[in-house]
mmCIF file of N, CA, C and O in Angstrom:
data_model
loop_
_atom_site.group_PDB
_atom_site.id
_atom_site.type_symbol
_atom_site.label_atom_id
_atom_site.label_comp_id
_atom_site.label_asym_id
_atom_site.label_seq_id
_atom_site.Cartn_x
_atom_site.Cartn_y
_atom_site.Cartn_z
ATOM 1 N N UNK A 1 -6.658 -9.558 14.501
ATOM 2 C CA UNK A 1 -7.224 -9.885 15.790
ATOM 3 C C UNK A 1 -7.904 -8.649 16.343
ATOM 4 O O UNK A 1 -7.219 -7.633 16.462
ATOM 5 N N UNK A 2 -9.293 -8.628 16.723
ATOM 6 C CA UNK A 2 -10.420 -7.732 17.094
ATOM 7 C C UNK A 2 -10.141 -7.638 18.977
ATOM 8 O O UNK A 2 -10.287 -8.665 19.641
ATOM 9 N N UNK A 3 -9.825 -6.585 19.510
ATOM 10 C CA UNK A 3 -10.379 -6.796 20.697
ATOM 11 C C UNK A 3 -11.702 -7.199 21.396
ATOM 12 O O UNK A 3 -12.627 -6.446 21.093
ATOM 13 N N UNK A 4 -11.940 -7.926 22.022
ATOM 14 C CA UNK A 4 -13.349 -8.722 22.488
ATOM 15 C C UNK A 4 -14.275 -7.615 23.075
ATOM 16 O O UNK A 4 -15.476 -7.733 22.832
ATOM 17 N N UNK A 5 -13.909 -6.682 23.729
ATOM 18 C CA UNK A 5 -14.477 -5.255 24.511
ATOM 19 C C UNK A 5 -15.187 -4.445 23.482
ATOM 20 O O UNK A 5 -16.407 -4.416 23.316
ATOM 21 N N UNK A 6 -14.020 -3.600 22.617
ATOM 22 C CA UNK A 6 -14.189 -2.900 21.600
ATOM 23 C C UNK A 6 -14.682 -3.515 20.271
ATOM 24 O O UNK A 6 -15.828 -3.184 19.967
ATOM 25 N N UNK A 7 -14.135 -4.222 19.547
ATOM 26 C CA UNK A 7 -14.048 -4.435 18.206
ATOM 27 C C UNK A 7 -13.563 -3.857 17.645
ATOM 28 O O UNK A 7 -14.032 -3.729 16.514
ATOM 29 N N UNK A 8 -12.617 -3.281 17.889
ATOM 30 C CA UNK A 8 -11.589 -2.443 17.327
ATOM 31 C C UNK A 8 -10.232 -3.839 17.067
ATOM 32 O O UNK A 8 -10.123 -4.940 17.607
ATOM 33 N N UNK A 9 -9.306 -3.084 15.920
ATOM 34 C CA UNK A 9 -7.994 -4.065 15.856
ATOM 35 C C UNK A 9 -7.265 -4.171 17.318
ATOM 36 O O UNK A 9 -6.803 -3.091 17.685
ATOM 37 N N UNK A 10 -7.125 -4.960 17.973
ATOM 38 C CA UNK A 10 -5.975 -5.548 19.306
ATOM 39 C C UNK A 10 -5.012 -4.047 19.083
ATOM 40 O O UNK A 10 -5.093 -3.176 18.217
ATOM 41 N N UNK A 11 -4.249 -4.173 20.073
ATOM 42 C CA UNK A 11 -2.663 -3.212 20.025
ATOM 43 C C UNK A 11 -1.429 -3.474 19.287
ATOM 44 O O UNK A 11 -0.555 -3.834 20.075
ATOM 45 N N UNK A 12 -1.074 -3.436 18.230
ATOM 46 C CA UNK A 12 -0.042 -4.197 17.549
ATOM 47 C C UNK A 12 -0.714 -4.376 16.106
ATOM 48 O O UNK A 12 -0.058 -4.568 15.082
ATOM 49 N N UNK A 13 -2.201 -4.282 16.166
ATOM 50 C CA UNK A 13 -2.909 -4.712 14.952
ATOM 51 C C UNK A 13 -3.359 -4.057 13.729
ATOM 52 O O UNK A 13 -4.118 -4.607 12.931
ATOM 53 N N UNK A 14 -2.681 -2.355 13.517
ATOM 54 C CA UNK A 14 -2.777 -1.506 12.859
ATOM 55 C C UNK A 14 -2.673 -2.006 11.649
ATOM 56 O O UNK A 14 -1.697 -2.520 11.103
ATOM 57 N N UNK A 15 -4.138 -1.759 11.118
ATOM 58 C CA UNK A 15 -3.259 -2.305 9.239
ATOM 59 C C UNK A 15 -2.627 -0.633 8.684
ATOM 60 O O UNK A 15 -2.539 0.532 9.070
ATOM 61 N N UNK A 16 -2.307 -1.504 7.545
ATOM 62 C CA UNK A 16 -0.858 -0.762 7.513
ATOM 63 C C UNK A 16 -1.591 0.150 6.259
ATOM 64 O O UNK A 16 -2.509 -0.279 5.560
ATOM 65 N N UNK A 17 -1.109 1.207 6.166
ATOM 66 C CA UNK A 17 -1.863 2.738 5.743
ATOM 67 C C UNK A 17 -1.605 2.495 4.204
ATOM 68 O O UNK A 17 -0.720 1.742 3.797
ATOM 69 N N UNK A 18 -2.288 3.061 3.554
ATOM 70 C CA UNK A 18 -2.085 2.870 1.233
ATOM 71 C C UNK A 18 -0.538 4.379 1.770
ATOM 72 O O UNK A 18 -0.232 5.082 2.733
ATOM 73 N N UNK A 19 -0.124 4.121 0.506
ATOM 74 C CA UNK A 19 0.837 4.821 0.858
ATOM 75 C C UNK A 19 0.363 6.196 -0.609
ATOM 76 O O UNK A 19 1.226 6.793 -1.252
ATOM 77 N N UNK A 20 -1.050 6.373 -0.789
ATOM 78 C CA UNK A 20 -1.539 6.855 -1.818
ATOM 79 C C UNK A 20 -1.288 8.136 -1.278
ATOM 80 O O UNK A 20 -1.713 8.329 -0.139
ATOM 81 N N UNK A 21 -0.510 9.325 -2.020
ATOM 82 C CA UNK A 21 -0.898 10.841 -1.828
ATOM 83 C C UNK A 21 -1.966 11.617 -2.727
ATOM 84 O O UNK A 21 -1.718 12.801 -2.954
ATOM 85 N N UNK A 22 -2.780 11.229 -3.100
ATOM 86 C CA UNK A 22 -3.819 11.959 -3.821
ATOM 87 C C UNK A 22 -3.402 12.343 -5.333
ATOM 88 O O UNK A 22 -4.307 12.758 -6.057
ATOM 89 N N UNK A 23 -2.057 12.232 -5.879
ATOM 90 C CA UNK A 23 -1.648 12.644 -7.141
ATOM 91 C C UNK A 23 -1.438 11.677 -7.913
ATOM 92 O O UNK A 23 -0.334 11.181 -8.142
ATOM 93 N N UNK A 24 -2.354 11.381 -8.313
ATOM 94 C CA UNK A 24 -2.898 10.220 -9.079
ATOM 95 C C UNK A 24 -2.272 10.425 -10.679
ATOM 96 O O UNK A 24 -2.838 11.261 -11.384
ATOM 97 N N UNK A 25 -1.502 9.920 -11.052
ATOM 98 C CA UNK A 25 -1.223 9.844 -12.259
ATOM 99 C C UNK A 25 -0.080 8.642 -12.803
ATOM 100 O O UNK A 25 1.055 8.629 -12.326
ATOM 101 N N UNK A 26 -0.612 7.415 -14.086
ATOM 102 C CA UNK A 26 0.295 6.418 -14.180
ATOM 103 C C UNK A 26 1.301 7.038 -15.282
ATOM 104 O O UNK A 26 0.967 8.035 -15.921
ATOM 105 N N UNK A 27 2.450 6.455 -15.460
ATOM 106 C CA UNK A 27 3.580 6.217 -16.733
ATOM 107 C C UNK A 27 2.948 5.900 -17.735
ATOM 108 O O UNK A 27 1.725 5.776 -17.800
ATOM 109 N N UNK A 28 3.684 5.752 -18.548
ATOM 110 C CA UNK A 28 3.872 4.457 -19.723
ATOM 111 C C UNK A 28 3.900 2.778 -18.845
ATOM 112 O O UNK A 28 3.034 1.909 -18.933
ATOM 113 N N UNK A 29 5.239 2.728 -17.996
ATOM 114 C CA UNK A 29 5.068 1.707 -17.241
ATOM 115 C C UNK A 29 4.057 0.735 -16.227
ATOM 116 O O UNK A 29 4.253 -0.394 -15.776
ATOM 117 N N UNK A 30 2.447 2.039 -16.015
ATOM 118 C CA UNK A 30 1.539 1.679 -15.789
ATOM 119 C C UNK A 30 1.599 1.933 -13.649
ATOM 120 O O UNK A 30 0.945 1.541 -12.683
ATOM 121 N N UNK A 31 3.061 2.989 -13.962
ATOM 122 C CA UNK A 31 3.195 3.255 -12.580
ATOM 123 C C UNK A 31 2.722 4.478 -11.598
ATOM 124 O O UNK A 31 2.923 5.453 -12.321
ATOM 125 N N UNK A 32 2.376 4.814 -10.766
ATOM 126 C CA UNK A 32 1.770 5.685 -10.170
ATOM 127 C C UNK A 32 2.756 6.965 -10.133
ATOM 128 O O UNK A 32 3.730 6.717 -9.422
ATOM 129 N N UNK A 33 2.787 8.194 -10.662
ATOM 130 C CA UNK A 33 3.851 9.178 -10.011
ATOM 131 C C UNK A 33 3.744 9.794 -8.901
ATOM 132 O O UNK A 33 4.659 10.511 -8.497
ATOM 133 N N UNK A 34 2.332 9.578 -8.050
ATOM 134 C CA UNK A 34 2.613 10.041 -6.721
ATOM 135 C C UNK A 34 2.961 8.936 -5.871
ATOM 136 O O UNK A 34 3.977 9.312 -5.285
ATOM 137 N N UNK A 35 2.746 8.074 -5.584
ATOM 138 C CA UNK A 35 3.170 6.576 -4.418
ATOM 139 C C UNK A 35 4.355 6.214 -5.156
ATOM 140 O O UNK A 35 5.506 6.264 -4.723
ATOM 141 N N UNK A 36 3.998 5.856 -6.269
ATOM 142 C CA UNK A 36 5.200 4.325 -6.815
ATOM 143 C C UNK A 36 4.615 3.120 -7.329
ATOM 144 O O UNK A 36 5.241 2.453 -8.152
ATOM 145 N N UNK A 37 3.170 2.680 -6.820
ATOM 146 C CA UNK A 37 2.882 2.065 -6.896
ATOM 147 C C UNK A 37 2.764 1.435 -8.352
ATOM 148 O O UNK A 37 2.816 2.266 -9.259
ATOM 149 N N UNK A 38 2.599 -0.013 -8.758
ATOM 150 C CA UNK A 38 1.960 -0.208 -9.892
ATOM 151 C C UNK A 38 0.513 -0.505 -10.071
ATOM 152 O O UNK A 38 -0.208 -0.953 -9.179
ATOM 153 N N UNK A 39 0.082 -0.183 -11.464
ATOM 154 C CA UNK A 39 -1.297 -0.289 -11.699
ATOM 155 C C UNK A 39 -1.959 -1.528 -10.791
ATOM 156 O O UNK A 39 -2.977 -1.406 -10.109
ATOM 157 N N UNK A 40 -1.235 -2.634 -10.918
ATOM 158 C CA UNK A 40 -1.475 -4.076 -10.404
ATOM 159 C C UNK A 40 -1.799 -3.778 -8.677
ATOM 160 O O UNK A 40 -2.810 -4.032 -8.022
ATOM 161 N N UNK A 41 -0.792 -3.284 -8.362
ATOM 162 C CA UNK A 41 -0.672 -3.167 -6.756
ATOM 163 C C UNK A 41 -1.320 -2.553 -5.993
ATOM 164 O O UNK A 41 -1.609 -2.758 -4.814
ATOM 165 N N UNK A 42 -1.638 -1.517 -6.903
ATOM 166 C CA UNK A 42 -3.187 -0.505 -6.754
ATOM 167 C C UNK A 42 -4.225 -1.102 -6.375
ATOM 168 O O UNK A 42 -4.789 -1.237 -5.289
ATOM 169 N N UNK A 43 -4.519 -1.646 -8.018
ATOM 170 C CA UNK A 43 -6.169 -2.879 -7.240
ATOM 171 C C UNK A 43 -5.637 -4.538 -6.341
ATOM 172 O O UNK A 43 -6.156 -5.643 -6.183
ATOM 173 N N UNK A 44 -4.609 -4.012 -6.022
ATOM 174 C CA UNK A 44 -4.544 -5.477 -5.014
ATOM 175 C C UNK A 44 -4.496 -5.039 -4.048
ATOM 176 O O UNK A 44 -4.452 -5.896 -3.166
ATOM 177 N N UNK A 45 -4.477 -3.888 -3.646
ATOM 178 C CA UNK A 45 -4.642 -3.151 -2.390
ATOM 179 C C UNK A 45 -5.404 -3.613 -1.249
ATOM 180 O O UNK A 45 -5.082 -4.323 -0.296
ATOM 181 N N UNK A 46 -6.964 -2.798 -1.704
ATOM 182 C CA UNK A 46 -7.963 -3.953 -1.141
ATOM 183 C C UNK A 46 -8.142 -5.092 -0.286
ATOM 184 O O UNK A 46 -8.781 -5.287 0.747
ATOM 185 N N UNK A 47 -7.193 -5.971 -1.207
ATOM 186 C CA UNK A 47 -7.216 -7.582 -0.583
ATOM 187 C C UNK A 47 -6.294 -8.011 -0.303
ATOM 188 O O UNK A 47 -6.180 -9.234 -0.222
ATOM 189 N N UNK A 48 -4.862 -6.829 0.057
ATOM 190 C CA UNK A 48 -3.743 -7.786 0.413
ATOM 191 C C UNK A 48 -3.758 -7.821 1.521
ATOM 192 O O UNK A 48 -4.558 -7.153 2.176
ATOM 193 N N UNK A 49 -2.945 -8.549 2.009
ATOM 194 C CA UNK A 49 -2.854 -9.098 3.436
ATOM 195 C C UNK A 49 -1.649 -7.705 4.023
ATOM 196 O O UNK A 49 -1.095 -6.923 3.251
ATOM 197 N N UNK A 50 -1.535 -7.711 5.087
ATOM 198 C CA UNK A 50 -0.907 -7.071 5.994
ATOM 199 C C UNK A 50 0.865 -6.978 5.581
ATOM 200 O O UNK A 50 1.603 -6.039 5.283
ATOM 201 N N UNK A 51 1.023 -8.130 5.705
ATOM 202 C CA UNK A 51 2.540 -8.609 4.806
ATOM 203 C C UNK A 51 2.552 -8.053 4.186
ATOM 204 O O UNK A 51 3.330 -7.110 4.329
ATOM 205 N N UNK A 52 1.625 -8.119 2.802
ATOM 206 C CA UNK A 52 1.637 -7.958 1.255
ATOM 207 C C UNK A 52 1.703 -6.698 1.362
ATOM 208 O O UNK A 52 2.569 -6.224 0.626
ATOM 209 N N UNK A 53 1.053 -5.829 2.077
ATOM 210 C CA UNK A 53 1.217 -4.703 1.616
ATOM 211 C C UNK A 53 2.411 -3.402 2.585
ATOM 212 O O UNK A 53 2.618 -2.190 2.512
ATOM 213 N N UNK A 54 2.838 -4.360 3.282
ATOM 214 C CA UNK A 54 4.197 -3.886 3.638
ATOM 215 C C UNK A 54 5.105 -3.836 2.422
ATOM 216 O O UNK A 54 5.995 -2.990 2.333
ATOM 217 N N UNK A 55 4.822 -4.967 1.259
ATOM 218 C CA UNK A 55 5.555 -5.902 0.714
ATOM 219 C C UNK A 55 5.817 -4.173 -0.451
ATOM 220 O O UNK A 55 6.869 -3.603 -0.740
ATOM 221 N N UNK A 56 4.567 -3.874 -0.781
ATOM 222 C CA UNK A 56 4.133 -3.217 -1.661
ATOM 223 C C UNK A 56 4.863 -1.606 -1.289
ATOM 224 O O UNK A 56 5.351 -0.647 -1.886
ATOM 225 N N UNK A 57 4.716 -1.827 -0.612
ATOM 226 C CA UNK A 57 5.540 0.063 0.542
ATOM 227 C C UNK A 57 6.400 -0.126 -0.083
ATOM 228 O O UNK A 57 6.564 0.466 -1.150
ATOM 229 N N UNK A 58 7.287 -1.083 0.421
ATOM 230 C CA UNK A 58 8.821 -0.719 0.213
ATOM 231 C C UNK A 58 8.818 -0.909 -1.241
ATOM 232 O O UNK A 58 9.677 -0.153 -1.694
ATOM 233 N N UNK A 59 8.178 -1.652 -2.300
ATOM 234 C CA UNK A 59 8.939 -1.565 -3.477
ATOM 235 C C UNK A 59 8.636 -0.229 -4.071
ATOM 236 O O UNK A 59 9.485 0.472 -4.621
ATOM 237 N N UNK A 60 7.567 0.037 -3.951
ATOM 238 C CA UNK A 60 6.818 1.631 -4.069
ATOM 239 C C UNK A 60 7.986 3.008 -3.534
ATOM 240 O O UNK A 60 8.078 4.071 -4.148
ATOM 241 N N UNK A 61 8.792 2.656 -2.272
ATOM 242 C CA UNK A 61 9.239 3.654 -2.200
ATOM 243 C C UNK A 61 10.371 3.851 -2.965
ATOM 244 O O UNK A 61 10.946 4.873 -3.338
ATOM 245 N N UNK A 62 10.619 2.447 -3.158
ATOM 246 C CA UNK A 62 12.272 1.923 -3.456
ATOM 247 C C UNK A 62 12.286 2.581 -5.239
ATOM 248 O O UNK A 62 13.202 3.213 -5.764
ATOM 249 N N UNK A 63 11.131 2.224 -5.784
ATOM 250 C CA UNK A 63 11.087 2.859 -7.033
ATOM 251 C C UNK A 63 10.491 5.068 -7.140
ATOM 252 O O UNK A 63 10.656 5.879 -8.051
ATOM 253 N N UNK A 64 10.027 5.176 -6.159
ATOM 254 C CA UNK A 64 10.155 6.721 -5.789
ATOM 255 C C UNK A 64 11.491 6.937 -5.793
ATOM 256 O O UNK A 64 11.825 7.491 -6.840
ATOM 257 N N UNK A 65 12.594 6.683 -4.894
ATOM 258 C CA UNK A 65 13.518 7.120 -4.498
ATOM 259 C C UNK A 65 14.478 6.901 -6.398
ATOM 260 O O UNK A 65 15.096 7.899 -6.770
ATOM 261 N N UNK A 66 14.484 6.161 -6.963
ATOM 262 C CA UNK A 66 15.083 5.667 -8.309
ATOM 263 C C UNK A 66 14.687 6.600 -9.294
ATOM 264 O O UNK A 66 14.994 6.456 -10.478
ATOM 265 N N UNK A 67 14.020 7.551 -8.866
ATOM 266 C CA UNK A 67 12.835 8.324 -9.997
ATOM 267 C C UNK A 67 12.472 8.041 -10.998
ATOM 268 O O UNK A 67 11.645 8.746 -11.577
#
């Protein structure tokens, strides 16, 4: 939701940040060693929805923290 004034996102409407640190490098598993992310989740980035990529944070961190 756009504010009508600005065109900026409403208050509440922050999309939600890549959780990318610039150290770009995958596994074997096809996983990111700086985020967590997977190869997949990477290019779905882009086009996920707001949810989705909350969705994507936490499994990203959840597999950081697992090393």
């Amino acid at each position: 939701m756009k504010s009508e004034d600005t065109g900026e996102p409403a208050s509440g409407d922050t999309p939600v940040a890549s959780p990318c640190r610039r150290r770009c490098c995958l596994n074997e598993a096809e996983r990111c060693l700086g985020c967590g992310r997977l190869l997949a989740e990477i290019l779905e980035w882009g086009h996920a929805s707001d949810e989705r990529r909350r969705i994507i944070r936490v499994l990203a961190e959840q597999r950081l923290a697992l090393g």
